[in-house]
Amino acid sequence: QKEVEQDPGPLSVPEGAIVSLNCTYSNSAFQYFMWYRQYSRKGPELLMYTYSSGNKEDGRFTAQVDKSSKYISLFIRDSQPSDSATYLCAMSATRSGANSKLTFGKGITLSVRP
Amino acid sequence: SAVISQKPSRDICQRGTSLTIQCQVDSQVTMMFWYRQQPGQSLTLIATANQGSEATYESGFVIDKFPISRPNLTFSTLTVSNMSPEDSSIYLCSVGGGRFNEQFFGPGTRLTVL
């Protein structure tokens, strides 16, 4: 079993839809959770990060963590064509993403249709 | 976020040769990491480049195949040695620490081995 599993894609939605992206993990040592966005032929860009269970909101994006179920989600409201990218969940066994190994899901490619 | 550059951005190499990839960041950082992103696979950590000491390699990656240098706090190189077609991948450096509380990625080097 992989340490991090991410819902397979690709995912195609109409503009304005609410998007839900999900990852599960098996390693209970993970305590820091991140979402990266990667546009085609670019490096991953940090989108959101959190270390506590619950919701964290930033504009149209909400990151949700449920440590008891080992489940994290990213919600995108009012999706835009510019949100079309690959989304990667990442996790760390320390309380920081800066100084330690990140373990990634495989990523899911999202396409938002105008 | 950090401004990170990688050289080359892409290359096509012959089997049995070696390629050195450079990673430069615009400010001093504690940590520099090298990841590999193969098609359909998770982004995977190769090694952590420590300034002034030997790199720390993840399971499945060895120094003879992926020698790393970290001569100062803003620069690192990764060499892919004795390449085979299985080494075709995107290689990404990332940085963290210093004034950065999160891990940021460079644009990547797209390597094709024939």
mmCIF file of C-alpha atoms in Angstrom:
data_model
loop_
_atom_site.group_PDB
_atom_site.id
_atom_site.type_symbol
_atom_site.label_atom_id
_atom_site.label_comp_id
_atom_site.label_asym_id
_atom_site.label_seq_id
_atom_site.Cartn_x
_atom_site.Cartn_y
_atom_site.Cartn_z
ATOM 1 C CA GLN A 1 0.000 0.000 0.000
ATOM 2 C CA LYS A 2 1.380 3.390 -0.979
ATOM 3 C CA GLU A 3 1.795 5.899 1.833
ATOM 4 C CA VAL A 4 -0.309 8.475 -0.016
ATOM 5 C CA GLU A 5 -3.142 7.679 -2.391
ATOM 6 C CA GLN A 6 -4.767 10.316 -4.510
ATOM 7 C CA ASP A 7 -8.027 9.996 -6.434
ATOM 8 C CA PRO A 8 -7.170 9.138 -10.038
ATOM 9 C CA GLY A 9 -8.113 11.507 -12.828
ATOM 10 C CA PRO A 10 -8.406 13.235 -15.054
ATOM 11 C CA LEU A 11 -11.240 15.445 -13.864
ATOM 12 C CA SER A 12 -13.212 17.767 -16.157
ATOM 13 C CA VAL A 13 -15.742 20.268 -14.813
ATOM 14 C CA PRO A 14 -17.644 23.277 -16.197
ATOM 15 C CA GLU A 15 -16.606 26.764 -15.176
ATOM 16 C CA GLY A 16 -18.181 27.783 -11.878
ATOM 17 C CA ALA A 17 -18.376 24.239 -10.492
ATOM 18 C CA ILE A 18 -17.206 23.245 -7.041
ATOM 19 C CA VAL A 19 -14.275 20.852 -7.251
ATOM 20 C CA SER A 20 -13.314 18.342 -4.583
ATOM 21 C CA LEU A 21 -9.853 16.756 -4.671
ATOM 22 C CA ASN A 22 -8.996 14.045 -2.178
ATOM 23 C CA CYS A 23 -6.067 12.115 -0.751
ATOM 24 C CA THR A 24 -5.790 9.367 1.834
ATOM 25 C CA TYR A 25 -2.684 8.326 3.699
ATOM 26 C CA SER A 26 -1.578 5.344 5.705
ATOM 27 C CA ASN A 27 1.366 6.721 7.684
ATOM 28 C CA SER A 28 0.092 8.074 10.997
ATOM 29 C CA ALA A 29 3.384 9.970 11.432
ATOM 30 C CA PHE A 30 2.293 12.528 8.854
ATOM 31 C CA GLN A 31 1.367 15.767 10.565
ATOM 32 C CA TYR A 32 1.813 18.508 7.965
ATOM 33 C CA PHE A 33 -0.321 18.599 4.855
ATOM 34 C CA MET A 34 0.103 20.594 1.674
ATOM 35 C CA TRP A 35 -1.454 21.065 -1.722
ATOM 36 C CA TYR A 36 0.685 22.007 -4.697
ATOM 37 C CA ARG A 37 -0.559 23.095 -8.103
ATOM 38 C CA GLN A 38 1.497 22.284 -11.178
ATOM 39 C CA TYR A 39 0.850 23.839 -14.548
ATOM 40 C CA SER A 40 2.061 22.021 -17.641
ATOM 41 C CA ARG A 41 5.846 22.139 -17.995
ATOM 42 C CA LYS A 42 6.259 24.102 -14.752
ATOM 43 C CA GLY A 43 7.413 23.214 -11.243
ATOM 44 C CA PRO A 44 4.903 22.599 -8.423
ATOM 45 C CA GLU A 45 3.607 25.776 -6.778
ATOM 46 C CA LEU A 46 2.565 25.717 -3.121
ATOM 47 C CA LEU A 47 -1.146 26.416 -2.849
ATOM 48 C CA MET A 48 -2.106 25.678 0.745
ATOM 49 C CA TYR A 49 -0.698 24.093 3.880
ATOM 50 C CA THR A 50 -2.049 23.086 7.264
ATOM 51 C CA TYR A 51 -1.095 20.917 10.216
ATOM 52 C CA SER A 52 -4.336 20.717 12.140
ATOM 53 C CA SER A 53 -7.545 18.828 11.576
ATOM 54 C CA GLY A 54 -10.364 21.015 10.314
ATOM 55 C CA ASN A 55 -10.742 23.528 7.529
ATOM 56 C CA LYS A 56 -8.459 26.282 6.306
ATOM 57 C CA GLU A 57 -9.798 28.753 3.793
ATOM 58 C CA ASP A 58 -7.927 31.006 1.370
ATOM 59 C CA GLY A 59 -10.079 32.780 -1.166
ATOM 60 C CA ARG A 60 -11.786 30.207 -3.366
ATOM 61 C CA PHE A 61 -9.722 27.374 -1.885
ATOM 62 C CA THR A 62 -10.448 25.359 1.260
ATOM 63 C CA ALA A 63 -8.123 22.695 2.627
ATOM 64 C CA GLN A 64 -9.669 20.103 4.910
ATOM 65 C CA VAL A 65 -7.833 17.597 7.082
ATOM 66 C CA ASP A 66 -9.320 14.690 8.999
ATOM 67 C CA LYS A 67 -6.477 13.024 10.877
ATOM 68 C CA SER A 68 -8.712 10.418 12.474
ATOM 69 C CA SER A 69 -9.696 9.140 9.029
ATOM 70 C CA LYS A 70 -6.300 9.931 7.449
ATOM 71 C CA TYR A 71 -8.034 11.909 4.752
ATOM 72 C CA ILE A 72 -7.369 15.344 3.257
ATOM 73 C CA SER A 73 -9.303 17.332 0.701
ATOM 74 C CA LEU A 74 -8.972 20.492 -1.341
ATOM 75 C CA PHE A 75 -12.132 22.281 -2.400
ATOM 76 C CA ILE A 76 -12.171 24.862 -5.171
ATOM 77 C CA ARG A 77 -15.219 27.094 -5.365
ATOM 78 C CA ASP A 78 -16.337 28.928 -8.493
ATOM 79 C CA SER A 79 -13.725 27.100 -10.554
ATOM 80 C CA GLN A 80 -12.101 29.027 -13.391
ATOM 81 C CA PRO A 81 -10.353 27.880 -16.570
ATOM 82 C CA SER A 82 -7.133 29.208 -15.001
ATOM 83 C CA ASP A 83 -7.505 26.515 -12.324
ATOM 84 C CA SER A 84 -6.795 23.889 -14.998
ATOM 85 C CA ALA A 85 -3.636 22.182 -13.743
ATOM 86 C CA THR A 86 -2.380 19.104 -11.935
ATOM 87 C CA TYR A 87 -2.984 19.157 -8.175
ATOM 88 C CA LEU A 88 -0.604 17.276 -5.895
ATOM 89 C CA CYS A 89 -1.190 16.500 -2.247
ATOM 90 C CA ALA A 90 1.953 16.297 -0.129
ATOM 91 C CA MET A 91 2.681 15.328 3.454
ATOM 92 C CA SER A 92 5.486 15.628 5.967
ATOM 93 C CA ALA A 93 6.234 13.752 9.156
ATOM 94 C CA THR A 94 7.417 16.971 10.806
ATOM 95 C CA ARG A 95 5.496 20.115 11.696
ATOM 96 C CA SER A 96 7.042 21.943 8.781
ATOM 97 C CA GLY A 97 7.219 21.493 5.058
ATOM 98 C CA ALA A 98 10.467 23.434 4.817
ATOM 99 C CA ASN A 99 13.052 21.140 6.300
ATOM 100 C CA SER A 100 11.968 17.612 5.601
ATOM 101 C CA LYS A 101 11.064 15.058 2.988
ATOM 102 C CA LEU A 102 7.688 15.520 1.353
ATOM 103 C CA THR A 103 5.679 12.461 0.322
ATOM 104 C CA PHE A 104 3.394 13.126 -2.624
ATOM 105 C CA GLY A 105 0.296 11.636 -4.158
ATOM 106 C CA LYS A 106 0.409 10.928 -7.875
ATOM 107 C CA GLY A 107 -1.541 14.067 -8.687
ATOM 108 C CA ILE A 108 -4.830 14.647 -10.436
ATOM 109 C CA THR A 109 -5.220 16.676 -13.616
ATOM 110 C CA LEU A 110 -8.129 19.109 -13.503
ATOM 111 C CA SER A 111 -9.634 20.729 -16.568
ATOM 112 C CA VAL A 112 -12.170 23.540 -16.167
ATOM 113 C CA ARG A 113 -14.248 24.036 -19.306
ATOM 114 C CA PRO A 114 -15.310 27.610 -20.171
ATOM 115 C CA SER B 1 8.359 32.583 -2.260
ATOM 116 C CA ALA B 2 11.847 31.681 -3.452
ATOM 117 C CA VAL B 3 13.122 32.404 -6.947
ATOM 118 C CA ILE B 4 14.712 29.171 -8.133
ATOM 119 C CA SER B 5 16.357 28.485 -11.454
ATOM 120 C CA GLN B 6 17.469 25.202 -12.947
ATOM 121 C CA LYS B 7 19.811 24.542 -15.824
ATOM 122 C CA PRO B 8 19.361 23.013 -18.295
ATOM 123 C CA SER B 9 15.591 23.244 -18.653
ATOM 124 C CA ARG B 10 15.625 20.193 -20.887
ATOM 125 C CA ASP B 11 18.088 17.875 -22.543
ATOM 126 C CA ILE B 12 18.230 14.798 -24.725
ATOM 127 C CA CYS B 13 21.141 12.508 -23.893
ATOM 128 C CA GLN B 14 22.622 9.272 -25.111
ATOM 129 C CA ARG B 15 22.656 6.103 -23.067
ATOM 130 C CA GLY B 16 25.794 5.734 -20.968
ATOM 131 C CA THR B 17 26.528 9.448 -20.650
ATOM 132 C CA SER B 18 26.105 11.723 -17.622
ATOM 133 C CA LEU B 19 24.288 15.006 -17.144
ATOM 134 C CA THR B 20 24.764 17.576 -14.398
ATOM 135 C CA ILE B 21 21.764 19.677 -13.426
ATOM 136 C CA GLN B 22 22.255 22.963 -11.602
ATOM 137 C CA CYS B 23 19.911 24.579 -9.088
ATOM 138 C CA GLN B 24 20.316 28.209 -7.994
ATOM 139 C CA VAL B 25 18.146 30.054 -5.443
ATOM 140 C CA ASP B 26 18.007 33.796 -4.891
ATOM 141 C CA SER B 27 18.663 33.711 -1.139
ATOM 142 C CA GLN B 28 20.372 31.497 1.375
ATOM 143 C CA VAL B 29 18.438 28.404 2.372
ATOM 144 C CA THR B 30 19.049 25.691 4.905
ATOM 145 C CA MET B 31 17.726 22.794 2.886
ATOM 146 C CA MET B 32 17.962 21.857 -0.775
ATOM 147 C CA PHE B 33 16.261 18.741 -2.078
ATOM 148 C CA TRP B 34 16.290 16.813 -5.350
ATOM 149 C CA TYR B 35 13.132 15.042 -6.556
ATOM 150 C CA ARG B 36 12.258 12.939 -9.586
ATOM 151 C CA GLN B 37 8.901 13.072 -11.348
ATOM 152 C CA GLN B 38 8.330 10.165 -13.709
ATOM 153 C CA PRO B 39 5.230 9.892 -15.907
ATOM 154 C CA GLY B 40 2.314 8.469 -13.979
ATOM 155 C CA GLN B 41 4.323 8.312 -10.760
ATOM 156 C CA SER B 42 4.454 10.351 -7.573
ATOM 157 C CA LEU B 43 7.056 13.031 -7.180
ATOM 158 C CA THR B 44 9.791 11.157 -5.302
ATOM 159 C CA LEU B 45 12.647 12.461 -3.181
ATOM 160 C CA ILE B 46 16.089 11.377 -4.394
ATOM 161 C CA ALA B 47 18.234 13.040 -1.759
ATOM 162 C CA THR B 48 18.665 15.952 0.591
ATOM 163 C CA ALA B 49 21.664 18.147 -0.220
ATOM 164 C CA ASN B 50 23.381 19.291 2.961
ATOM 165 C CA GLN B 51 25.767 22.237 2.829
ATOM 166 C CA GLY B 52 29.224 21.208 3.945
ATOM 167 C CA SER B 53 28.463 17.531 4.276
ATOM 168 C CA GLU B 54 27.487 14.494 2.242
ATOM 169 C CA ALA B 55 24.013 14.311 0.755
ATOM 170 C CA THR B 56 21.455 12.046 2.405
ATOM 171 C CA TYR B 57 19.936 9.582 -0.058
ATOM 172 C CA GLU B 58 16.508 7.944 0.053
ATOM 173 C CA SER B 59 16.039 4.230 -0.243
ATOM 174 C CA GLY B 60 16.557 3.116 -3.829
ATOM 175 C CA PHE B 61 18.890 5.959 -4.747
ATOM 176 C CA VAL B 62 22.680 5.758 -4.484
ATOM 177 C CA ILE B 63 25.501 8.261 -4.598
ATOM 178 C CA ASP B 64 27.299 6.557 -7.489
ATOM 179 C CA LYS B 65 24.248 7.030 -9.702
ATOM 180 C CA PHE B 66 23.171 10.460 -8.425
ATOM 181 C CA PRO B 67 26.162 12.355 -7.029
ATOM 182 C CA ILE B 68 25.182 15.672 -5.487
ATOM 183 C CA SER B 69 27.169 18.753 -4.577
ATOM 184 C CA ARG B 70 26.163 21.624 -2.286
ATOM 185 C CA PRO B 71 29.083 24.061 -2.225
ATOM 186 C CA ASN B 72 27.172 26.936 -0.597
ATOM 187 C CA LEU B 73 23.772 27.975 0.729
ATOM 188 C CA THR B 74 22.319 29.019 -2.635
ATOM 189 C CA PHE B 75 23.542 26.379 -5.097
ATOM 190 C CA SER B 76 23.438 22.643 -5.674
ATOM 191 C CA THR B 77 24.045 20.211 -8.513
ATOM 192 C CA LEU B 78 22.666 16.752 -9.252
ATOM 193 C CA THR B 79 24.457 14.475 -11.697
ATOM 194 C CA VAL B 80 22.636 11.617 -13.367
ATOM 195 C CA SER B 81 25.407 9.138 -14.189
ATOM 196 C CA ASN B 82 25.660 6.369 -16.756
ATOM 197 C CA MET B 83 22.187 7.131 -17.987
ATOM 198 C CA SER B 84 19.689 4.636 -19.358
ATOM 199 C CA PRO B 85 16.234 5.265 -20.882
ATOM 200 C CA GLU B 86 14.729 4.512 -17.431
ATOM 201 C CA ASP B 87 16.309 7.746 -16.190
ATOM 202 C CA SER B 88 14.085 9.769 -18.525
ATOM 203 C CA SER B 89 12.167 11.968 -16.129
ATOM 204 C CA ILE B 90 11.681 15.469 -14.820
ATOM 205 C CA TYR B 91 14.208 16.350 -12.119
ATOM 206 C CA LEU B 92 13.196 19.052 -9.668
ATOM 207 C CA CYS B 93 15.111 20.845 -6.985
ATOM 208 C CA SER B 94 13.335 22.372 -4.018
ATOM 209 C CA VAL B 95 14.448 24.615 -1.167
ATOM 210 C CA GLY B 96 13.343 25.320 2.366
ATOM 211 C CA GLY B 97 14.524 26.914 5.574
ATOM 212 C CA GLY B 98 16.344 30.202 5.936
ATOM 213 C CA ARG B 99 13.641 32.812 5.456
ATOM 214 C CA PHE B 100 11.331 30.242 3.861
ATOM 215 C CA ASN B 101 8.902 28.397 6.101
ATOM 216 C CA GLU B 102 7.726 26.116 3.339
ATOM 217 C CA GLN B 103 9.301 24.089 0.544
ATOM 218 C CA PHE B 104 9.424 25.697 -2.884
ATOM 219 C CA PHE B 105 10.211 24.031 -6.185
ATOM 220 C CA GLY B 106 12.231 25.006 -9.189
ATOM 221 C CA PRO B 107 10.880 24.769 -12.746
ATOM 222 C CA GLY B 108 12.397 21.345 -13.354
ATOM 223 C CA THR B 109 14.758 19.767 -15.873
ATOM 224 C CA ARG B 110 13.131 17.527 -18.452
ATOM 225 C CA LEU B 111 15.560 14.730 -19.337
ATOM 226 C CA THR B 112 15.144 12.268 -22.199
ATOM 227 C CA VAL B 113 17.637 9.423 -22.554
ATOM 228 C CA LEU B 114 17.805 7.648 -25.890
#
